[in-house]
Amino acid sequence: DAGVIQSPRHEVTEMGQEVTLRCKPISGHDYLFWYRQTMMRGLELLIYFNNNVPIDDSGMPEDRFSAKMPNASFSTLKIQPSEPRDSAVYFCASSSVLKATYYGYTFGSGTRLTVV
Amino acid sequence: AQTVTQSQPEMSVQEAETVTLSCTYDTSESDYYLFWYKQPPSRQMILVIRQEAYKQQNATENRFSVNFQKAAKSFSLKISDSQLGDAAMYFCAYRSASRISNFGNEKLTFGTGTRLTIIP
């Protein structure tokens, strides 16, 4: 099992540019989460999906953020246009209804986004 | 909404000694799960230990154990025989176990973390 795979690991972009973060969850997991980590706010849940359907997007900061999950093996988080305050580490995590009870969630290695 | 509080932003311990990290939470639910995650400098989030609220017995994983006090809503992590590799940020997290609905229960709520330093 390759774990949750995120790309890119680092992203530096200029303010106003579009940024797309990618995530491949663990095969067989039916939940996918996007979290953001900053020094000021800690770990925040942005959005999560169940069976590719968005369940709760109340954590998405504003309309500049959007997330999709076109199939069970791929999700994207897009920021358009990006701003310096979006600089953070973005984590993707996946779980299954059964496994979450015993193993918690499996996180990817995160994408460190820097907007200059 | 549930909240998780870690009141110790930083802790340090001498190598081979024991350290306890504190976590309290606020919930009106009776059935839930609690977790401790470790985040080393590599930033990977690693599950250390988990506890089901319905179990009275404290969870143990090798050198890691918890002191779960349900009435006090306290969930502390004890690390015995501290090693240099234990240096990391440690996050306490809460997850509802409500079975009323299949949705809305899967998200983790995290505390703000405790940075643990191991002194050689």
PDB file of C-alpha atoms in Angstrom:
ATOM      1  CA  ASP A   1       0.000   0.000   0.000  1.00  0.00           C
ATOM      2  CA  ALA A   2       1.564   3.275  -1.156  1.00  0.00           C
ATOM      3  CA  GLY A   3      -0.378   5.383   1.323  1.00  0.00           C
ATOM      4  CA  VAL A   4      -2.014   8.696   0.523  1.00  0.00           C
ATOM      5  CA  ILE A   5      -0.074  10.423  -2.227  1.00  0.00           C
ATOM      6  CA  GLN A   6      -0.017  14.190  -2.571  1.00  0.00           C
ATOM      7  CA  SER A   7       1.597  16.330  -5.211  1.00  0.00           C
ATOM      8  CA  PRO A   8       3.438  18.540  -5.448  1.00  0.00           C
ATOM      9  CA  ARG A   9       5.366  18.424  -2.189  1.00  0.00           C
ATOM     10  CA  HIS A  10       6.265  22.085  -2.474  1.00  0.00           C
ATOM     11  CA  GLU A  11       4.658  24.820  -4.531  1.00  0.00           C
ATOM     12  CA  VAL A  12       5.769  28.414  -4.847  1.00  0.00           C
ATOM     13  CA  THR A  13       3.549  30.690  -6.865  1.00  0.00           C
ATOM     14  CA  GLU A  14       2.916  34.353  -7.401  1.00  0.00           C
ATOM     15  CA  MET A  15      -0.104  36.116  -6.044  1.00  0.00           C
ATOM     16  CA  GLY A  16      -3.025  35.931  -8.455  1.00  0.00           C
ATOM     17  CA  GLN A  17      -1.979  32.658 -10.031  1.00  0.00           C
ATOM     18  CA  GLU A  18      -4.058  29.500  -9.997  1.00  0.00           C
ATOM     19  CA  VAL A  19      -2.796  26.667  -7.824  1.00  0.00           C
ATOM     20  CA  THR A  20      -3.915  23.038  -8.015  1.00  0.00           C
ATOM     21  CA  LEU A  21      -3.061  20.515  -5.335  1.00  0.00           C
ATOM     22  CA  ARG A  22      -3.558  16.827  -6.015  1.00  0.00           C
ATOM     23  CA  CYS A  23      -4.325  13.801  -3.893  1.00  0.00           C
ATOM     24  CA  LYS A  24      -4.584  10.073  -4.475  1.00  0.00           C
ATOM     25  CA  PRO A  25      -6.260   8.327  -1.526  1.00  0.00           C
ATOM     26  CA  ILE A  26      -5.656   4.782  -0.394  1.00  0.00           C
ATOM     27  CA  SER A  27      -7.467   2.302  -2.583  1.00  0.00           C
ATOM     28  CA  GLY A  28     -10.704   1.176  -0.960  1.00  0.00           C
ATOM     29  CA  HIS A  29     -11.036   4.187   1.317  1.00  0.00           C
ATOM     30  CA  ASP A  30     -14.371   5.917   0.854  1.00  0.00           C
ATOM     31  CA  TYR A  31     -13.668   9.139   2.760  1.00  0.00           C
ATOM     32  CA  LEU A  32     -11.280  11.866   1.668  1.00  0.00           C
ATOM     33  CA  PHE A  33     -10.396  14.975   3.641  1.00  0.00           C
ATOM     34  CA  TRP A  34      -8.545  18.189   2.887  1.00  0.00           C
ATOM     35  CA  TYR A  35      -6.946  19.947   5.868  1.00  0.00           C
ATOM     36  CA  ARG A  36      -4.924  23.147   6.043  1.00  0.00           C
ATOM     37  CA  GLN A  37      -2.219  23.723   8.647  1.00  0.00           C
ATOM     38  CA  THR A  38      -0.917  27.140   9.649  1.00  0.00           C
ATOM     39  CA  MET A  39       0.913  28.419  12.705  1.00  0.00           C
ATOM     40  CA  MET A  40      -1.930  30.757  13.579  1.00  0.00           C
ATOM     41  CA  ARG A  41      -4.914  28.453  13.090  1.00  0.00           C
ATOM     42  CA  GLY A  42      -3.460  24.972  13.466  1.00  0.00           C
ATOM     43  CA  LEU A  43      -5.143  22.153  11.536  1.00  0.00           C
ATOM     44  CA  GLU A  44      -8.406  23.141   9.896  1.00  0.00           C
ATOM     45  CA  LEU A  45     -10.745  20.881   7.971  1.00  0.00           C
ATOM     46  CA  LEU A  46     -11.555  22.462   4.630  1.00  0.00           C
ATOM     47  CA  ILE A  47     -13.802  19.872   3.005  1.00  0.00           C
ATOM     48  CA  TYR A  48     -14.446  16.172   2.974  1.00  0.00           C
ATOM     49  CA  PHE A  49     -15.958  13.681   0.556  1.00  0.00           C
ATOM     50  CA  ASN A  50     -17.747  10.379   0.963  1.00  0.00           C
ATOM     51  CA  ASN A  51     -17.855   8.138  -2.092  1.00  0.00           C
ATOM     52  CA  ASN A  52     -16.711  11.093  -4.213  1.00  0.00           C
ATOM     53  CA  VAL A  53     -19.553  13.329  -3.011  1.00  0.00           C
ATOM     54  CA  PRO A  54     -18.743  16.486  -1.012  1.00  0.00           C
ATOM     55  CA  ILE A  55     -20.324  16.159   2.417  1.00  0.00           C
ATOM     56  CA  ASP A  56     -19.141  19.208   4.330  1.00  0.00           C
ATOM     57  CA  ASP A  57     -17.415  22.181   2.743  1.00  0.00           C
ATOM     58  CA  SER A  58     -18.112  24.636   5.544  1.00  0.00           C
ATOM     59  CA  GLY A  59     -14.399  24.982   6.199  1.00  0.00           C
ATOM     60  CA  MET A  60     -13.576  26.253   2.729  1.00  0.00           C
ATOM     61  CA  PRO A  61     -12.454  29.821   3.413  1.00  0.00           C
ATOM     62  CA  GLU A  62     -13.988  31.547   0.427  1.00  0.00           C
ATOM     63  CA  ASP A  63     -15.036  31.196  -3.174  1.00  0.00           C
ATOM     64  CA  ARG A  64     -11.445  31.230  -4.335  1.00  0.00           C
ATOM     65  CA  PHE A  65     -11.165  27.674  -3.036  1.00  0.00           C
ATOM     66  CA  SER A  66     -12.754  24.716  -4.784  1.00  0.00           C
ATOM     67  CA  ALA A  67     -12.334  20.959  -4.471  1.00  0.00           C
ATOM     68  CA  LYS A  68     -13.338  18.101  -6.690  1.00  0.00           C
ATOM     69  CA  MET A  69     -13.252  14.353  -6.565  1.00  0.00           C
ATOM     70  CA  PRO A  70     -14.041  13.068 -10.057  1.00  0.00           C
ATOM     71  CA  ASN A  71     -13.406   9.447  -9.075  1.00  0.00           C
ATOM     72  CA  ALA A  72     -12.466   7.292  -6.114  1.00  0.00           C
ATOM     73  CA  SER A  73      -8.746   7.575  -6.762  1.00  0.00           C
ATOM     74  CA  PHE A  74      -8.225  11.280  -7.311  1.00  0.00           C
ATOM     75  CA  SER A  75      -9.057  14.645  -5.784  1.00  0.00           C
ATOM     76  CA  THR A  76      -7.942  18.207  -6.387  1.00  0.00           C
ATOM     77  CA  LEU A  77      -7.964  21.366  -4.330  1.00  0.00           C
ATOM     78  CA  LYS A  78      -7.782  24.508  -6.415  1.00  0.00           C
ATOM     79  CA  ILE A  79      -7.122  28.081  -5.360  1.00  0.00           C
ATOM     80  CA  GLN A  80      -7.878  30.782  -7.906  1.00  0.00           C
ATOM     81  CA  PRO A  81      -6.634  33.457  -7.556  1.00  0.00           C
ATOM     82  CA  SER A  82      -4.067  32.688  -4.882  1.00  0.00           C
ATOM     83  CA  GLU A  83      -3.132  35.195  -2.163  1.00  0.00           C
ATOM     84  CA  PRO A  84      -0.191  35.350   0.267  1.00  0.00           C
ATOM     85  CA  ARG A  85      -2.496  34.455   3.183  1.00  0.00           C
ATOM     86  CA  ASP A  86      -3.148  31.101   1.511  1.00  0.00           C
ATOM     87  CA  SER A  87       0.428  30.083   2.314  1.00  0.00           C
ATOM     88  CA  ALA A  88       0.181  26.949   4.441  1.00  0.00           C
ATOM     89  CA  VAL A  89       0.670  23.199   4.413  1.00  0.00           C
ATOM     90  CA  TYR A  90      -2.275  21.420   2.833  1.00  0.00           C
ATOM     91  CA  PHE A  91      -2.918  17.837   3.863  1.00  0.00           C
ATOM     92  CA  CYS A  92      -5.039  15.219   2.239  1.00  0.00           C
ATOM     93  CA  ALA A  93      -6.213  12.246   4.316  1.00  0.00           C
ATOM     94  CA  SER A  94      -8.370   9.216   3.614  1.00  0.00           C
ATOM     95  CA  SER A  95     -10.231   6.651   5.660  1.00  0.00           C
ATOM     96  CA  SER A  96     -12.886   3.987   5.391  1.00  0.00           C
ATOM     97  CA  VAL A  97     -16.016   3.734   7.494  1.00  0.00           C
ATOM     98  CA  LEU A  98     -14.742   0.549   9.065  1.00  0.00           C
ATOM     99  CA  LYS A  99     -11.039   1.298   9.314  1.00  0.00           C
ATOM    100  CA  ALA A 100     -11.475   4.812  10.702  1.00  0.00           C
ATOM    101  CA  THR A 101     -12.683   3.280  13.916  1.00  0.00           C
ATOM    102  CA  TYR A 102      -9.446   1.437  14.541  1.00  0.00           C
ATOM    103  CA  TYR A 103      -6.699   3.205  12.682  1.00  0.00           C
ATOM    104  CA  GLY A 104      -7.711   6.821  12.519  1.00  0.00           C
ATOM    105  CA  TYR A 105      -7.020   8.464   9.238  1.00  0.00           C
ATOM    106  CA  THR A 106      -4.059   8.087   6.934  1.00  0.00           C
ATOM    107  CA  PHE A 107      -2.528  11.393   5.972  1.00  0.00           C
ATOM    108  CA  GLY A 108      -0.450  12.281   2.965  1.00  0.00           C
ATOM    109  CA  SER A 109       2.876  14.070   3.313  1.00  0.00           C
ATOM    110  CA  GLY A 110       1.276  17.428   2.634  1.00  0.00           C
ATOM    111  CA  THR A 111       1.913  20.185   0.114  1.00  0.00           C
ATOM    112  CA  ARG A 112       3.700  23.270   1.371  1.00  0.00           C
ATOM    113  CA  LEU A 113       2.249  26.202  -0.544  1.00  0.00           C
ATOM    114  CA  THR A 114       4.000  29.551  -0.593  1.00  0.00           C
ATOM    115  CA  VAL A 115       2.317  32.472  -2.326  1.00  0.00           C
ATOM    116  CA  VAL A 116       4.612  35.436  -2.897  1.00  0.00           C
TER     117      VAL A 116
ATOM    118  CA  ALA B   1     -19.410  21.700  18.380  1.00  0.00           C
ATOM    119  CA  GLN B   2     -16.599  19.744  19.897  1.00  0.00           C
ATOM    120  CA  THR B   3     -13.397  21.473  20.944  1.00  0.00           C
ATOM    121  CA  VAL B   4     -10.000  20.051  21.831  1.00  0.00           C
ATOM    122  CA  THR B   5      -7.560  21.946  24.051  1.00  0.00           C
ATOM    123  CA  GLN B   6      -3.864  21.340  24.488  1.00  0.00           C
ATOM    124  CA  SER B   7      -2.645  23.780  27.115  1.00  0.00           C
ATOM    125  CA  GLN B   8       1.079  23.041  26.768  1.00  0.00           C
ATOM    126  CA  PRO B   9       2.504  24.656  23.617  1.00  0.00           C
ATOM    127  CA  GLU B  10       5.952  23.237  24.400  1.00  0.00           C
ATOM    128  CA  MET B  11       7.387  20.504  26.576  1.00  0.00           C
ATOM    129  CA  SER B  12      10.859  19.095  27.026  1.00  0.00           C
ATOM    130  CA  VAL B  13      12.136  15.917  28.588  1.00  0.00           C
ATOM    131  CA  GLN B  14      15.482  14.310  29.224  1.00  0.00           C
ATOM    132  CA  GLU B  15      16.227  11.299  27.084  1.00  0.00           C
ATOM    133  CA  ALA B  16      15.078   8.042  28.765  1.00  0.00           C
ATOM    134  CA  GLU B  17      12.752   9.928  31.101  1.00  0.00           C
ATOM    135  CA  THR B  18       8.943   9.977  31.095  1.00  0.00           C
ATOM    136  CA  VAL B  19       6.791  12.863  29.913  1.00  0.00           C
ATOM    137  CA  THR B  20       3.043  13.459  29.941  1.00  0.00           C
ATOM    138  CA  LEU B  21       1.231  15.627  27.405  1.00  0.00           C
ATOM    139  CA  SER B  22      -2.165  17.015  28.364  1.00  0.00           C
ATOM    140  CA  CYS B  23      -5.373  17.171  26.354  1.00  0.00           C
ATOM    141  CA  THR B  24      -8.890  18.129  27.353  1.00  0.00           C
ATOM    142  CA  TYR B  25     -11.973  18.188  25.183  1.00  0.00           C
ATOM    143  CA  ASP B  26     -15.500  19.423  25.321  1.00  0.00           C
ATOM    144  CA  THR B  27     -18.411  17.375  23.994  1.00  0.00           C
ATOM    145  CA  SER B  28     -21.994  16.537  24.814  1.00  0.00           C
ATOM    146  CA  GLU B  29     -21.698  13.123  23.196  1.00  0.00           C
ATOM    147  CA  SER B  30     -21.193   9.890  25.087  1.00  0.00           C
ATOM    148  CA  ASP B  31     -19.696   7.848  22.266  1.00  0.00           C
ATOM    149  CA  TYR B  32     -16.564   9.054  20.522  1.00  0.00           C
ATOM    150  CA  TYR B  33     -12.937   8.296  19.702  1.00  0.00           C
ATOM    151  CA  LEU B  34      -9.789  10.081  20.771  1.00  0.00           C
ATOM    152  CA  PHE B  35      -6.433  10.014  19.037  1.00  0.00           C
ATOM    153  CA  TRP B  36      -2.893  11.217  19.465  1.00  0.00           C
ATOM    154  CA  TYR B  37      -0.994  12.044  16.296  1.00  0.00           C
ATOM    155  CA  LYS B  38       2.708  12.752  15.992  1.00  0.00           C
ATOM    156  CA  GLN B  39       4.115  15.175  13.433  1.00  0.00           C
ATOM    157  CA  PRO B  40       7.934  15.039  13.160  1.00  0.00           C
ATOM    158  CA  PRO B  41       9.916  17.609  11.166  1.00  0.00           C
ATOM    159  CA  SER B  42       9.169  15.592   8.032  1.00  0.00           C
ATOM    160  CA  ARG B  43       5.563  16.896   8.625  1.00  0.00           C
ATOM    161  CA  GLN B  44       4.018  13.472   8.101  1.00  0.00           C
ATOM    162  CA  MET B  45       1.051  12.967  10.449  1.00  0.00           C
ATOM    163  CA  ILE B  46       1.484   9.628  12.202  1.00  0.00           C
ATOM    164  CA  LEU B  47      -1.134   7.957  14.385  1.00  0.00           C
ATOM    165  CA  VAL B  48       0.372   7.157  17.780  1.00  0.00           C
ATOM    166  CA  ILE B  49      -2.541   5.780  19.766  1.00  0.00           C
ATOM    167  CA  ARG B  50      -6.333   5.749  19.861  1.00  0.00           C
ATOM    168  CA  GLN B  51      -8.993   5.300  22.535  1.00  0.00           C
ATOM    169  CA  GLU B  52     -12.682   4.419  22.276  1.00  0.00           C
ATOM    170  CA  ALA B  53     -14.765   6.321  24.816  1.00  0.00           C
ATOM    171  CA  TYR B  54     -16.818   3.257  25.730  1.00  0.00           C
ATOM    172  CA  LYS B  55     -13.708   1.409  26.876  1.00  0.00           C
ATOM    173  CA  GLN B  56     -12.611   2.019  30.443  1.00  0.00           C
ATOM    174  CA  GLN B  57      -9.217   0.447  29.933  1.00  0.00           C
ATOM    175  CA  ASN B  58      -6.508   2.892  28.922  1.00  0.00           C
ATOM    176  CA  ALA B  59      -4.905   2.213  25.547  1.00  0.00           C
ATOM    177  CA  THR B  60      -1.228   1.277  25.381  1.00  0.00           C
ATOM    178  CA  GLU B  61       1.148   1.018  22.431  1.00  0.00           C
ATOM    179  CA  ASN B  62       4.657   0.051  23.496  1.00  0.00           C
ATOM    180  CA  ARG B  63       6.175   3.110  25.214  1.00  0.00           C
ATOM    181  CA  PHE B  64       3.029   5.194  24.653  1.00  0.00           C
ATOM    182  CA  SER B  65       0.020   5.050  26.935  1.00  0.00           C
ATOM    183  CA  VAL B  66      -2.938   7.249  27.694  1.00  0.00           C
ATOM    184  CA  ASN B  67      -4.771   8.286  30.830  1.00  0.00           C
ATOM    185  CA  PHE B  68      -8.397   8.594  29.752  1.00  0.00           C
ATOM    186  CA  GLN B  69     -10.654  10.266  32.288  1.00  0.00           C
ATOM    187  CA  LYS B  70     -14.102  10.398  30.670  1.00  0.00           C
ATOM    188  CA  ALA B  71     -15.876  12.307  33.419  1.00  0.00           C
ATOM    189  CA  ALA B  72     -13.159  14.941  33.456  1.00  0.00           C
ATOM    190  CA  LYS B  73     -12.952  14.918  29.622  1.00  0.00           C
ATOM    191  CA  SER B  74      -9.226  14.467  29.835  1.00  0.00           C
ATOM    192  CA  PHE B  75      -6.981  12.413  27.553  1.00  0.00           C
ATOM    193  CA  SER B  76      -3.280  12.686  28.370  1.00  0.00           C
ATOM    194  CA  LEU B  77      -0.433  10.915  26.588  1.00  0.00           C
ATOM    195  CA  LYS B  78       2.449   9.406  28.521  1.00  0.00           C
ATOM    196  CA  ILE B  79       5.702   8.646  26.749  1.00  0.00           C
ATOM    197  CA  SER B  80       8.031   6.378  28.695  1.00  0.00           C
ATOM    198  CA  ASP B  81      11.756   5.975  28.087  1.00  0.00           C
ATOM    199  CA  SER B  82      11.796   9.015  25.792  1.00  0.00           C
ATOM    200  CA  GLN B  83      13.952   8.697  22.711  1.00  0.00           C
ATOM    201  CA  LEU B  84      15.429  11.294  20.387  1.00  0.00           C
ATOM    202  CA  GLY B  85      13.067  10.100  17.665  1.00  0.00           C
ATOM    203  CA  ASP B  86      10.086  11.118  19.798  1.00  0.00           C
ATOM    204  CA  ALA B  87      10.842  14.784  19.186  1.00  0.00           C
ATOM    205  CA  ALA B  88       7.853  16.142  17.270  1.00  0.00           C
ATOM    206  CA  MET B  89       4.601  18.052  17.466  1.00  0.00           C
ATOM    207  CA  TYR B  90       1.895  15.997  19.135  1.00  0.00           C
ATOM    208  CA  PHE B  91      -1.757  16.584  18.335  1.00  0.00           C
ATOM    209  CA  CYS B  92      -4.764  15.359  20.246  1.00  0.00           C
ATOM    210  CA  ALA B  93      -7.860  14.737  18.115  1.00  0.00           C
ATOM    211  CA  TYR B  94     -11.532  13.925  18.611  1.00  0.00           C
ATOM    212  CA  ARG B  95     -13.948  12.072  16.366  1.00  0.00           C
ATOM    213  CA  SER B  96     -17.633  11.496  16.998  1.00  0.00           C
ATOM    214  CA  ALA B  97     -18.856   7.914  16.967  1.00  0.00           C
ATOM    215  CA  SER B  98     -22.509   8.827  16.622  1.00  0.00           C
ATOM    216  CA  ARG B  99     -24.445   6.284  14.575  1.00  0.00           C
ATOM    217  CA  ILE B 100     -27.518   8.444  14.052  1.00  0.00           C
ATOM    218  CA  SER B 101     -26.302   9.380  10.629  1.00  0.00           C
ATOM    219  CA  ASN B 102     -23.654   8.058   8.322  1.00  0.00           C
ATOM    220  CA  PHE B 103     -22.566  11.564   7.503  1.00  0.00           C
ATOM    221  CA  GLY B 104     -21.041  14.366   9.470  1.00  0.00           C
ATOM    222  CA  ASN B 105     -19.257  12.089  11.906  1.00  0.00           C
ATOM    223  CA  GLU B 106     -16.062  11.280  10.140  1.00  0.00           C
ATOM    224  CA  LYS B 107     -14.127  14.491  10.608  1.00  0.00           C
ATOM    225  CA  LEU B 108     -11.349  14.868  13.140  1.00  0.00           C
ATOM    226  CA  THR B 109     -11.156  17.929  15.374  1.00  0.00           C
ATOM    227  CA  PHE B 110      -7.583  18.696  16.394  1.00  0.00           C
ATOM    228  CA  GLY B 111      -6.004  20.533  19.291  1.00  0.00           C
ATOM    229  CA  THR B 112      -3.349  23.168  18.677  1.00  0.00           C
ATOM    230  CA  GLY B 113      -0.482  20.796  19.390  1.00  0.00           C
ATOM    231  CA  THR B 114       2.395  20.420  21.834  1.00  0.00           C
ATOM    232  CA  ARG B 115       5.972  20.641  20.620  1.00  0.00           C
ATOM    233  CA  LEU B 116       8.051  18.007  22.414  1.00  0.00           C
ATOM    234  CA  THR B 117      11.820  18.414  22.647  1.00  0.00           C
ATOM    235  CA  ILE B 118      14.048  15.564  23.777  1.00  0.00           C
ATOM    236  CA  ILE B 119      17.199  16.629  25.616  1.00  0.00           C
ATOM    237  CA  PRO B 120      20.118  14.248  25.031  1.00  0.00           C
TER     238      PRO B 120
END
